[in-house]
């Protein structure tokens, strides 16, 4: 059997949740400003993205990382799929039964989803070229990224923060579907006014992660504005607040901000995404303060 060559940095099981009834994933390519329908297997992937040639040189399997991701994805796909079924069938205030092991798996998965993306690879390369250092080649950037993914302390620091968060799941009761992207794990400041690509371990910064067009997951840290007992008591619960159209549009701006290239949706309408994209880097758009 030949080794897989196209490696997804956003799992196909996740992207399939944002496909329409015919299995089509609607995509806005923000680089070339093109909207099209495709299969979830064709985006958020690159050839040999996790191929570790240093392992091959040492006589080990160069696809060890890809195999480990596949194993974790298999477990989390079934787990979060069951969560979605449960959340859709239950009421606000009901608490999902999440074991310690399941929380650890999902926390690790979300941390790795943030770290494994093409956007993170680009960020690492930019840091490597600061202070007038030459910009890394594509191959050098790939190796820097792989070394970061093998950094147990880095992965553990992000995973532990997410695992310790208060997890709240909100239903989307509006006519506007939640969107995703090729970099779907977003972080927001605790005043709700800024999305962040860096500083994700900063005090108060919380997780915003769409699980499907109709359900979103929040992770509120133990510090900052949300690090209180009054917030912690909602751990694992379905939020009492259903998302409105305006709230969904606000959360969807995260996917435009975070995306390397592709924003995805169950629908082909991306006018909202284009409108927000034009404001990135300006002060003409402010997220609502609450």
mmCIF file of C-alpha atoms in Angstrom:
data_model
loop_
_atom_site.group_PDB
_atom_site.id
_atom_site.type_symbol
_atom_site.label_atom_id
_atom_site.label_comp_id
_atom_site.label_asym_id
_atom_site.label_seq_id
_atom_site.Cartn_x
_atom_site.Cartn_y
_atom_site.Cartn_z
ATOM 1 C CA UNK A 1 0.000 0.000 0.000
ATOM 2 C CA UNK A 2 1.397 3.404 -0.941
ATOM 3 C CA UNK A 3 1.828 6.045 1.746
ATOM 4 C CA UNK A 4 -0.676 8.923 1.808
ATOM 5 C CA UNK A 5 0.737 11.980 0.079
ATOM 6 C CA UNK A 6 -1.966 14.589 0.648
ATOM 7 C CA UNK A 7 -1.945 15.445 4.338
ATOM 8 C CA UNK A 8 -4.837 17.384 5.847
ATOM 9 C CA UNK A 9 -4.088 19.998 8.481
ATOM 10 C CA UNK A 10 -7.831 20.294 9.108
ATOM 11 C CA UNK A 11 -9.341 16.797 9.351
ATOM 12 C CA UNK A 12 -11.807 15.685 6.725
ATOM 13 C CA UNK A 13 -14.299 14.517 9.359
ATOM 14 C CA UNK A 14 -14.447 18.107 10.635
ATOM 15 C CA UNK A 15 -14.832 19.685 7.200
ATOM 16 C CA UNK A 16 -17.594 17.214 6.283
ATOM 17 C CA UNK A 17 -19.711 18.660 9.079
ATOM 18 C CA UNK A 18 -19.855 21.948 7.156
ATOM 19 C CA UNK A 19 -20.865 20.374 3.826
ATOM 20 C CA UNK A 20 -24.351 20.769 2.379
ATOM 21 C CA UNK A 21 -26.947 18.017 1.899
ATOM 22 C CA UNK A 22 -25.247 16.959 -1.326
ATOM 23 C CA UNK A 23 -21.841 16.646 0.340
ATOM 24 C CA UNK A 24 -20.514 19.852 -1.182
ATOM 25 C CA UNK A 25 -18.333 22.176 0.837
ATOM 26 C CA UNK A 26 -18.725 25.810 -0.188
ATOM 27 C CA UNK A 27 -15.442 27.678 -0.121
ATOM 28 C CA UNK A 28 -14.341 31.282 -0.378
ATOM 29 C CA UNK A 29 -10.699 31.496 -1.429
ATOM 30 C CA UNK A 30 -9.760 34.866 0.024
ATOM 31 C CA UNK A 31 -6.445 34.986 -1.862
ATOM 32 C CA UNK A 32 -8.015 35.005 -5.343
ATOM 33 C CA UNK A 33 -11.525 36.057 -4.218
ATOM 34 C CA UNK A 34 -13.264 33.017 -5.666
ATOM 35 C CA UNK A 35 -16.298 31.108 -4.384
ATOM 36 C CA UNK A 36 -16.725 27.479 -5.421
ATOM 37 C CA UNK A 37 -18.014 24.084 -4.282
ATOM 38 C CA UNK A 38 -15.656 21.214 -3.626
ATOM 39 C CA UNK A 39 -15.205 18.000 -1.679
ATOM 40 C CA UNK A 40 -13.998 18.200 1.953
ATOM 41 C CA UNK A 41 -11.071 16.019 0.884
ATOM 42 C CA UNK A 42 -9.546 18.658 -1.389
ATOM 43 C CA UNK A 43 -8.847 21.655 0.862
ATOM 44 C CA UNK A 44 -6.830 22.411 4.009
ATOM 45 C CA UNK A 45 -4.281 19.896 2.795
ATOM 46 C CA UNK A 46 -0.855 19.861 1.186
ATOM 47 C CA UNK A 47 1.312 17.172 -0.304
ATOM 48 C CA UNK A 48 3.475 15.508 2.357
ATOM 49 C CA UNK A 49 2.701 18.294 4.832
ATOM 50 C CA UNK A 50 3.826 16.118 7.769
ATOM 51 C CA UNK A 51 6.470 14.047 5.984
ATOM 52 C CA UNK A 52 9.456 14.063 8.358
ATOM 53 C CA UNK A 53 12.545 13.243 6.282
ATOM 54 C CA UNK A 54 14.771 13.409 9.371
ATOM 55 C CA UNK A 55 12.944 10.333 10.637
ATOM 56 C CA UNK A 56 13.582 8.594 7.330
ATOM 57 C CA UNK A 57 17.287 9.412 7.579
ATOM 58 C CA UNK A 58 17.328 7.790 11.017
ATOM 59 C CA UNK A 59 15.556 4.671 9.744
ATOM 60 C CA UNK A 60 12.168 5.531 11.229
ATOM 61 C CA UNK A 61 8.801 5.982 9.584
ATOM 62 C CA UNK A 62 8.732 9.530 8.132
ATOM 63 C CA UNK A 63 4.935 9.529 8.419
ATOM 64 C CA UNK A 64 4.869 8.933 12.173
ATOM 65 C CA UNK A 65 3.303 12.332 12.815
ATOM 66 C CA UNK A 66 0.604 11.828 10.179
ATOM 67 C CA UNK A 67 -0.223 8.422 11.669
ATOM 68 C CA UNK A 68 -0.523 9.895 15.164
ATOM 69 C CA UNK A 69 -2.825 12.637 13.928
ATOM 70 C CA UNK A 70 -4.988 10.049 12.161
ATOM 71 C CA UNK A 71 -5.305 8.001 15.349
ATOM 72 C CA UNK A 72 -6.321 11.006 17.445
ATOM 73 C CA UNK A 73 -8.739 12.212 14.753
ATOM 74 C CA UNK A 74 -10.482 8.842 14.685
ATOM 75 C CA UNK A 75 -11.134 8.976 18.415
ATOM 76 C CA UNK A 76 -12.228 12.626 18.446
ATOM 77 C CA UNK A 77 -14.470 12.230 15.393
ATOM 78 C CA UNK A 78 -16.601 9.615 17.136
ATOM 79 C CA UNK A 79 -16.500 11.434 20.453
ATOM 80 C CA UNK A 80 -17.523 14.874 19.206
ATOM 81 C CA UNK A 81 -20.050 13.319 16.830
ATOM 82 C CA UNK A 82 -21.781 11.801 19.849
ATOM 83 C CA UNK A 83 -21.592 15.151 21.638
ATOM 84 C CA UNK A 84 -23.303 16.883 18.730
ATOM 85 C CA UNK A 85 -26.112 14.325 18.703
ATOM 86 C CA UNK A 86 -26.581 14.785 22.450
ATOM 87 C CA UNK A 87 -26.488 18.591 22.346
ATOM 88 C CA UNK A 88 -29.054 18.747 19.520
ATOM 89 C CA UNK A 89 -31.414 16.516 21.485
ATOM 90 C CA UNK A 90 -31.113 18.335 24.828
ATOM 91 C CA UNK A 91 -32.065 21.660 26.324
ATOM 92 C CA UNK A 92 -30.155 24.746 27.492
ATOM 93 C CA UNK A 93 -28.693 24.178 30.932
ATOM 94 C CA UNK A 94 -28.314 20.438 30.466
ATOM 95 C CA UNK A 95 -24.798 19.196 31.199
ATOM 96 C CA UNK A 96 -22.878 16.861 28.934
ATOM 97 C CA UNK A 97 -21.131 13.965 30.706
ATOM 98 C CA UNK A 98 -17.479 14.393 29.716
ATOM 99 C CA UNK A 99 -14.955 12.040 31.310
ATOM 100 C CA UNK A 100 -11.438 13.130 32.226
ATOM 101 C CA UNK A 101 -10.001 10.989 29.427
ATOM 102 C CA UNK A 102 -12.392 12.439 26.859
ATOM 103 C CA UNK A 103 -11.615 15.981 27.973
ATOM 104 C CA UNK A 104 -7.894 15.243 27.668
ATOM 105 C CA UNK A 105 -8.345 13.857 24.139
ATOM 106 C CA UNK A 106 -10.403 16.756 22.883
ATOM 107 C CA UNK A 107 -8.207 19.345 24.597
ATOM 108 C CA UNK A 108 -5.129 17.859 22.973
ATOM 109 C CA UNK A 109 -6.878 17.646 19.606
ATOM 110 C CA UNK A 110 -7.908 21.314 19.672
ATOM 111 C CA UNK A 111 -4.428 22.416 20.761
ATOM 112 C CA UNK A 112 -2.859 20.425 17.927
ATOM 113 C CA UNK A 113 -5.438 21.727 15.457
ATOM 114 C CA UNK A 114 -4.261 25.225 16.251
ATOM 115 C CA UNK A 115 -0.580 24.285 16.019
ATOM 116 C CA UNK A 116 -0.715 22.061 12.949
ATOM 117 C CA UNK A 117 -2.228 24.521 10.465
ATOM 118 C CA UNK A 118 -0.551 26.164 7.492
ATOM 119 C CA UNK A 119 -1.129 29.508 9.177
ATOM 120 C CA UNK A 120 0.933 28.442 12.194
ATOM 121 C CA UNK A 121 3.672 27.262 9.850
ATOM 122 C CA UNK A 122 3.708 30.693 8.220
ATOM 123 C CA UNK A 123 3.790 32.399 11.623
ATOM 124 C CA UNK A 124 6.753 30.294 12.744
ATOM 125 C CA UNK A 125 8.581 31.159 9.523
ATOM 126 C CA UNK A 126 7.952 34.880 10.069
ATOM 127 C CA UNK A 127 9.372 34.662 13.581
ATOM 128 C CA UNK A 128 12.426 32.842 12.256
ATOM 129 C CA UNK A 129 13.115 35.675 9.785
ATOM 130 C CA UNK A 130 12.835 38.534 12.274
ATOM 131 C CA UNK A 131 15.837 40.736 13.119
ATOM 132 C CA UNK A 132 16.961 40.766 9.491
ATOM 133 C CA UNK A 133 17.488 36.999 9.364
ATOM 134 C CA UNK A 134 16.897 35.521 5.898
ATOM 135 C CA UNK A 135 13.406 34.189 5.280
ATOM 136 C CA UNK A 136 13.317 30.393 5.666
ATOM 137 C CA UNK A 137 12.908 28.342 2.532
ATOM 138 C CA UNK A 138 9.765 26.229 2.166
ATOM 139 C CA UNK A 139 11.688 23.182 3.352
ATOM 140 C CA UNK A 140 13.210 25.046 6.307
ATOM 141 C CA UNK A 141 9.772 26.350 7.311
ATOM 142 C CA UNK A 142 8.384 22.814 7.152
ATOM 143 C CA UNK A 143 11.131 21.516 9.442
ATOM 144 C CA UNK A 144 10.690 24.377 11.915
ATOM 145 C CA UNK A 145 6.979 23.614 12.049
ATOM 146 C CA UNK A 146 7.493 19.893 12.567
ATOM 147 C CA UNK A 147 9.944 20.573 15.390
ATOM 148 C CA UNK A 148 7.350 22.826 17.049
ATOM 149 C CA UNK A 149 4.741 20.060 16.784
ATOM 150 C CA UNK A 150 7.173 17.668 18.474
ATOM 151 C CA UNK A 151 7.813 20.172 21.287
ATOM 152 C CA UNK A 152 6.061 18.413 24.153
ATOM 153 C CA UNK A 153 6.261 21.437 26.461
ATOM 154 C CA UNK A 154 4.661 23.740 23.882
ATOM 155 C CA UNK A 155 1.855 21.307 23.048
ATOM 156 C CA UNK A 156 1.262 20.504 26.716
ATOM 157 C CA UNK A 157 1.106 24.178 27.732
ATOM 158 C CA UNK A 158 -1.670 24.922 25.230
ATOM 159 C CA UNK A 159 -3.507 21.637 25.763
ATOM 160 C CA UNK A 160 -3.444 22.025 29.555
ATOM 161 C CA UNK A 161 -4.878 25.519 29.347
ATOM 162 C CA UNK A 162 -7.715 24.294 27.130
ATOM 163 C CA UNK A 163 -8.381 21.211 29.260
ATOM 164 C CA UNK A 164 -8.654 23.377 32.390
ATOM 165 C CA UNK A 165 -11.124 25.757 30.744
ATOM 166 C CA UNK A 166 -14.830 25.915 31.438
ATOM 167 C CA UNK A 167 -16.387 24.348 28.342
ATOM 168 C CA UNK A 168 -19.738 25.705 27.208
ATOM 169 C CA UNK A 169 -21.647 24.619 24.095
ATOM 170 C CA UNK A 170 -24.031 27.027 22.376
ATOM 171 C CA UNK A 171 -26.739 26.112 19.899
ATOM 172 C CA UNK A 172 -27.213 28.192 16.804
ATOM 173 C CA UNK A 173 -30.923 28.971 16.707
ATOM 174 C CA UNK A 174 -30.634 31.441 13.852
ATOM 175 C CA UNK A 175 -31.010 31.178 10.088
ATOM 176 C CA UNK A 176 -27.292 31.934 9.625
ATOM 177 C CA UNK A 177 -24.974 28.895 9.719
ATOM 178 C CA UNK A 178 -21.716 28.922 11.619
ATOM 179 C CA UNK A 179 -18.735 28.912 9.259
ATOM 180 C CA UNK A 180 -15.323 27.275 9.543
ATOM 181 C CA UNK A 181 -11.975 27.686 7.792
ATOM 182 C CA UNK A 182 -8.570 26.162 7.151
ATOM 183 C CA UNK A 183 -7.561 27.464 10.593
ATOM 184 C CA UNK A 184 -10.756 27.031 12.648
ATOM 185 C CA UNK A 185 -9.507 27.336 16.242
ATOM 186 C CA UNK A 186 -9.951 30.975 17.259
ATOM 187 C CA UNK A 187 -9.110 32.940 20.388
ATOM 188 C CA UNK A 188 -10.790 36.111 21.601
ATOM 189 C CA UNK A 189 -9.837 38.632 24.252
ATOM 190 C CA UNK A 190 -12.018 38.608 27.340
ATOM 191 C CA UNK A 191 -13.492 42.007 26.476
ATOM 192 C CA UNK A 192 -14.792 40.323 23.270
ATOM 193 C CA UNK A 193 -13.248 43.027 21.067
ATOM 194 C CA UNK A 194 -10.291 41.282 19.392
ATOM 195 C CA UNK A 195 -9.457 37.988 17.699
ATOM 196 C CA UNK A 196 -5.895 36.811 18.291
ATOM 197 C CA UNK A 197 -3.559 34.607 16.283
ATOM 198 C CA UNK A 198 -0.800 34.897 18.848
ATOM 199 C CA UNK A 199 -0.767 35.428 22.606
ATOM 200 C CA UNK A 200 -3.246 32.593 23.047
ATOM 201 C CA UNK A 201 -1.896 31.950 26.542
ATOM 202 C CA UNK A 202 -2.567 35.553 27.556
ATOM 203 C CA UNK A 203 -4.732 36.167 30.586
ATOM 204 C CA UNK A 204 -8.434 36.003 29.853
ATOM 205 C CA UNK A 205 -8.156 34.912 26.224
ATOM 206 C CA UNK A 206 -10.845 32.345 25.477
ATOM 207 C CA UNK A 207 -11.463 29.656 22.876
ATOM 208 C CA UNK A 208 -14.093 29.901 20.139
ATOM 209 C CA UNK A 209 -14.384 26.711 18.069
ATOM 210 C CA UNK A 210 -17.337 25.883 15.782
ATOM 211 C CA UNK A 211 -18.174 22.171 15.952
ATOM 212 C CA UNK A 212 -20.798 22.279 13.195
ATOM 213 C CA UNK A 213 -23.026 24.879 11.509
ATOM 214 C CA UNK A 214 -25.440 24.646 14.441
ATOM 215 C CA UNK A 215 -23.153 24.197 17.483
ATOM 216 C CA UNK A 216 -20.145 26.129 18.783
ATOM 217 C CA UNK A 217 -17.789 25.388 21.663
ATOM 218 C CA UNK A 218 -16.341 27.990 24.013
ATOM 219 C CA UNK A 219 -13.452 27.453 26.407
ATOM 220 C CA UNK A 220 -13.241 30.034 29.187
ATOM 221 C CA UNK A 221 -9.899 30.122 31.065
ATOM 222 C CA UNK A 222 -9.389 30.073 34.806
ATOM 223 C CA UNK A 223 -7.926 33.590 34.742
ATOM 224 C CA UNK A 224 -9.157 36.994 33.603
ATOM 225 C CA UNK A 225 -12.763 38.101 33.377
ATOM 226 C CA UNK A 226 -14.131 34.579 32.955
ATOM 227 C CA UNK A 227 -12.008 32.889 35.610
ATOM 228 C CA UNK A 228 -14.668 32.988 38.280
ATOM 229 C CA UNK A 229 -16.779 30.447 40.117
ATOM 230 C CA UNK A 230 -19.899 31.952 38.551
ATOM 231 C CA UNK A 231 -18.583 30.969 35.110
ATOM 232 C CA UNK A 232 -17.071 27.638 36.176
ATOM 233 C CA UNK A 233 -20.477 26.377 37.321
ATOM 234 C CA UNK A 234 -21.542 26.198 33.669
ATOM 235 C CA UNK A 235 -18.800 23.699 32.786
ATOM 236 C CA UNK A 236 -19.873 21.174 30.099
ATOM 237 C CA UNK A 237 -23.320 22.732 29.835
ATOM 238 C CA UNK A 238 -25.424 23.812 26.889
ATOM 239 C CA UNK A 239 -25.583 27.603 27.042
ATOM 240 C CA UNK A 240 -28.841 29.173 28.116
ATOM 241 C CA UNK A 241 -28.346 31.665 25.279
ATOM 242 C CA UNK A 242 -29.052 30.473 21.737
ATOM 243 C CA UNK A 243 -27.067 32.263 19.049
ATOM 244 C CA UNK A 244 -28.899 34.888 17.021
ATOM 245 C CA UNK A 245 -28.040 35.910 13.451
ATOM 246 C CA UNK A 246 -25.989 38.817 14.758
ATOM 247 C CA UNK A 247 -24.099 36.640 17.209
ATOM 248 C CA UNK A 248 -23.324 34.075 14.502
ATOM 249 C CA UNK A 249 -22.072 36.789 12.156
ATOM 250 C CA UNK A 250 -19.793 38.026 14.921
ATOM 251 C CA UNK A 251 -18.408 34.547 15.616
ATOM 252 C CA UNK A 252 -17.970 33.914 11.888
ATOM 253 C CA UNK A 253 -15.626 36.888 11.582
ATOM 254 C CA UNK A 254 -13.130 34.770 13.529
ATOM 255 C CA UNK A 255 -12.928 32.323 10.642
ATOM 256 C CA UNK A 256 -12.159 35.112 8.176
ATOM 257 C CA UNK A 257 -9.528 36.534 10.508
ATOM 258 C CA UNK A 258 -7.910 33.166 11.244
ATOM 259 C CA UNK A 259 -8.021 31.670 7.732
ATOM 260 C CA UNK A 260 -4.820 31.244 5.766
ATOM 261 C CA UNK A 261 -6.807 31.059 2.557
ATOM 262 C CA UNK A 262 -10.123 29.206 2.751
ATOM 263 C CA UNK A 263 -13.316 30.078 4.598
ATOM 264 C CA UNK A 264 -15.923 27.301 4.377
ATOM 265 C CA UNK A 265 -19.670 27.123 4.819
ATOM 266 C CA UNK A 266 -22.717 25.013 4.131
ATOM 267 C CA UNK A 267 -23.900 27.893 1.887
ATOM 268 C CA UNK A 268 -22.317 29.743 -1.063
ATOM 269 C CA UNK A 269 -22.964 33.221 0.378
ATOM 270 C CA UNK A 270 -19.706 34.873 1.473
ATOM 271 C CA UNK A 271 -20.603 38.556 1.136
ATOM 272 C CA UNK A 272 -20.271 38.892 4.917
ATOM 273 C CA UNK A 273 -16.784 37.354 4.813
ATOM 274 C CA UNK A 274 -15.610 39.697 2.076
ATOM 275 C CA UNK A 275 -17.000 42.699 3.931
ATOM 276 C CA UNK A 276 -15.133 41.790 7.101
ATOM 277 C CA UNK A 277 -11.905 40.872 5.291
ATOM 278 C CA UNK A 278 -11.662 44.404 3.907
ATOM 279 C CA UNK A 279 -11.597 45.784 7.442
ATOM 280 C CA UNK A 280 -8.773 43.579 8.778
ATOM 281 C CA UNK A 281 -5.830 45.772 9.673
ATOM 282 C CA UNK A 282 -7.995 48.875 9.951
ATOM 283 C CA UNK A 283 -9.976 50.457 12.763
ATOM 284 C CA UNK A 284 -13.200 50.566 10.752
ATOM 285 C CA UNK A 285 -14.694 47.472 12.378
ATOM 286 C CA UNK A 286 -15.164 46.812 16.061
ATOM 287 C CA UNK A 287 -16.392 43.581 17.530
ATOM 288 C CA UNK A 288 -19.253 44.122 19.970
ATOM 289 C CA UNK A 289 -18.244 44.811 23.534
ATOM 290 C CA UNK A 290 -20.068 42.951 26.276
#
